[in-house]
Coordinates of C-alpha atoms in Angstrom, one line a residue:
E1 CA 16.1 0.3 -9.6
L2 CA 19.5 1.2 -10.7
E3 CA 20.9 5.0 -11.0
V4 CA 23.6 5.6 -13.4
P5 CA 25.3 8.7 -13.1
A6 CA 26.0 11.2 -15.4
S7 CA 27.9 10.9 -18.7
S8 CA 29.3 12.6 -21.5
I9 CA 26.7 12.5 -24.9
K10 CA 28.0 9.2 -26.3
Q11 CA 29.9 7.7 -23.7
K12 CA 29.1 4.1 -22.5
R13 CA 29.6 2.3 -19.3
K14 CA 29.5 -0.9 -18.3
I15 CA 26.9 -0.7 -15.1
A16 CA 26.3 -4.8 -14.3
E17 CA 27.2 -8.1 -15.3
V18 CA 26.0 -11.1 -14.6
K19 CA 27.3 -15.2 -14.1
V20 CA 25.1 -17.8 -13.9
D21 CA 26.2 -21.1 -12.9
L22 CA 23.9 -24.6 -13.7
I23 CA 24.3 -28.6 -13.8
N24 CA 21.8 -29.6 -16.2
M25 CA 19.2 -32.1 -14.0
K26 CA 19.2 -34.7 -16.9
T27 CA 22.4 -35.1 -18.2
K28 CA 25.1 -33.6 -14.8
Q29 CA 26.1 -31.2 -18.0
S30 CA 27.2 -28.4 -16.5
D31 CA 26.1 -25.3 -18.2
Q32 CA 27.6 -21.6 -17.3
F33 CA 25.6 -18.0 -18.9
K34 CA 27.1 -14.8 -18.2
Q35 CA 26.1 -11.1 -19.6
S36 CA 27.2 -7.7 -19.1
V37 CA 24.9 -4.6 -19.2
T38 CA 25.7 -1.5 -21.1
V39 CA 24.8 1.9 -21.1
Q40 CA 25.1 4.7 -23.9
F41 CA 24.3 8.1 -23.3
S42 CA 22.7 9.9 -25.8
D43 CA 20.2 12.7 -27.0
S44 CA 19.1 12.0 -29.9
K45 CA 15.5 10.1 -29.5
E46 CA 16.0 8.6 -33.0
E47 CA 18.7 7.3 -31.7
I48 CA 17.3 6.3 -28.2
E49 CA 14.0 4.2 -29.5
Q50 CA 16.1 2.2 -31.9
A51 CA 19.0 0.6 -29.2
L52 CA 15.5 0.0 -27.3
R53 CA 15.3 -3.1 -26.4
P54 CA 11.6 -5.3 -26.4
D55 CA 13.0 -8.3 -24.0
V56 CA 14.9 -6.0 -22.0
I57 CA 10.7 -3.4 -21.9
C58 CA 8.8 -6.5 -21.5
A59 CA 12.0 -8.6 -18.1
V60 CA 10.8 -4.7 -16.4
I61 CA 7.1 -5.0 -17.1
L62 CA 7.4 -8.6 -16.2
Q63 CA 9.3 -8.0 -12.8
Q64 CA 6.7 -4.5 -11.7
A65 CA 3.7 -7.2 -11.8
V66 CA 5.6 -9.6 -10.0
D67 CA 5.9 -6.6 -7.2
V68 CA 2.2 -5.5 -7.8
N69 CA 1.1 -9.0 -7.0
K70 CA 3.5 -9.6 -3.9
Q71 CA 1.9 -6.3 -2.5
C72 CA -1.5 -7.9 -3.8
V73 CA -1.1 -10.4 -1.3
Q74 CA -0.3 -8.1 1.9
L75 CA -3.5 -6.0 0.9
R76 CA -5.6 -9.1 1.1
D77 CA -3.8 -10.3 4.0
Q78 CA -4.8 -6.5 5.2
G79 CA -8.5 -6.6 4.2
K80 CA -8.4 -4.8 1.7
S81 CA -9.7 -6.8 -1.1
E82 CA -11.0 -4.0 -3.1
R83 CA -7.5 -2.6 -3.4
A84 CA -5.9 -5.9 -4.3
K85 CA -8.3 -5.8 -7.2
K86 CA -8.0 -2.7 -8.4
V87 CA -4.4 -2.0 -8.1
L88 CA -4.2 -6.7 -9.8
L89 CA -6.8 -4.8 -13.0
A90 CA -4.5 -2.3 -13.4
S91 CA -1.3 -4.6 -13.4
A92 CA -3.7 -6.4 -15.9
K93 CA -4.2 -3.0 -18.3
K94 CA -0.7 -2.8 -18.4
L95 CA 0.6 -5.8 -19.3
E96 CA -1.5 -6.3 -22.0
K97 CA -1.0 -2.9 -23.4
Y98 CA 3.1 -4.1 -23.3
A99 CA 2.4 -7.8 -24.1
E100 CA 0.9 -6.1 -27.6
M101 CA 3.0 -3.7 -28.1
Y102 CA 5.9 -6.1 -28.2
N103 CA 3.7 -9.2 -28.8
S104 CA 4.8 -11.1 -25.6
T105 CA 2.9 -14.5 -24.7
L106 CA 3.9 -13.8 -21.1
L107 CA 3.1 -10.9 -20.7
R108 CA -0.6 -11.3 -22.3
K109 CA -0.7 -15.1 -19.9
Y110 CA 0.1 -13.2 -16.3
A111 CA -2.2 -10.0 -16.9
K112 CA -4.7 -13.3 -17.6
L113 CA -3.3 -14.8 -14.3
N114 CA -3.5 -11.3 -12.4
R115 CA -7.4 -11.1 -14.1
E116 CA -7.8 -14.0 -12.6
N117 CA -6.6 -13.3 -9.1
A118 CA -8.6 -10.3 -9.0
A119 CA -11.4 -12.6 -9.1
R120 CA -10.8 -14.7 -5.9
L121 CA -10.3 -12.5 -3.5
S122 CA -13.2 -13.4 -1.1
A123 CA -13.0 -14.4 2.1
K124 CA -14.3 -18.0 1.6
Q125 CA -11.9 -18.7 -1.8
W126 CA -8.6 -16.9 -0.4
Q127 CA -6.3 -19.2 1.2
R128 CA -6.1 -21.3 -1.9
Q129 CA -6.6 -18.3 -3.8
R130 CA -2.9 -17.2 -1.6
S131 CA -1.0 -20.1 -1.5
I132 CA -2.0 -19.7 -5.9
M133 CA -0.8 -16.9 -6.0
C134 CA 2.2 -17.1 -4.3
R135 CA 2.8 -19.6 -6.0
S136 CA 2.2 -18.2 -9.5
I137 CA 5.3 -15.1 -8.7
S138 CA 8.1 -18.2 -8.2
T139 CA 6.8 -19.7 -10.9
C140 CA 7.0 -16.7 -12.9
L141 CA 10.5 -15.5 -11.5
M142 CA 11.9 -18.8 -12.5
S143 CA 10.1 -19.2 -15.5
F144 CA 11.7 -15.1 -16.9
M145 CA 15.1 -15.9 -15.3
L146 CA 15.4 -19.6 -17.4
L147 CA 13.9 -18.0 -20.5
M148 CA 16.6 -14.7 -20.3
I149 CA 19.3 -16.8 -20.2
M150 CA 18.6 -18.9 -22.7
K151 CA 17.8 -15.3 -24.5
K152 CA 14.0 -16.2 -25.8
F153 CA 11.9 -14.2 -23.9

């Protein structure tokens, strides 16, 4: 979450710059990716709608879902499995909505995973499922970062 100071209409402001250095494990070649993020202020609904970036919206929805999954692991650890189940199913519903809106395979897959996770919160299955959920959170974040770097989200 980022708070951007108020600015005048049409003003552009650089709010972030990311630089990633990678080494290709196969070729041993290094790659560098650099990306800046700017915002522009507007009072026009049409301009705002035209400026929406589906890749960024999907990235935010995915990050929110990952945060929800972390919360659900904590809820289940506290014995609140029904609450964790409700939260996972609500997250899956939100992911499905945005997957449909933006035709995102990744959001669709994560929604399916959340539904599966919600069905496997029983005490009998929890230790194994906890491990799977924690691994899927890490895998999702890594996949997402690579897709964003390659601009294939």
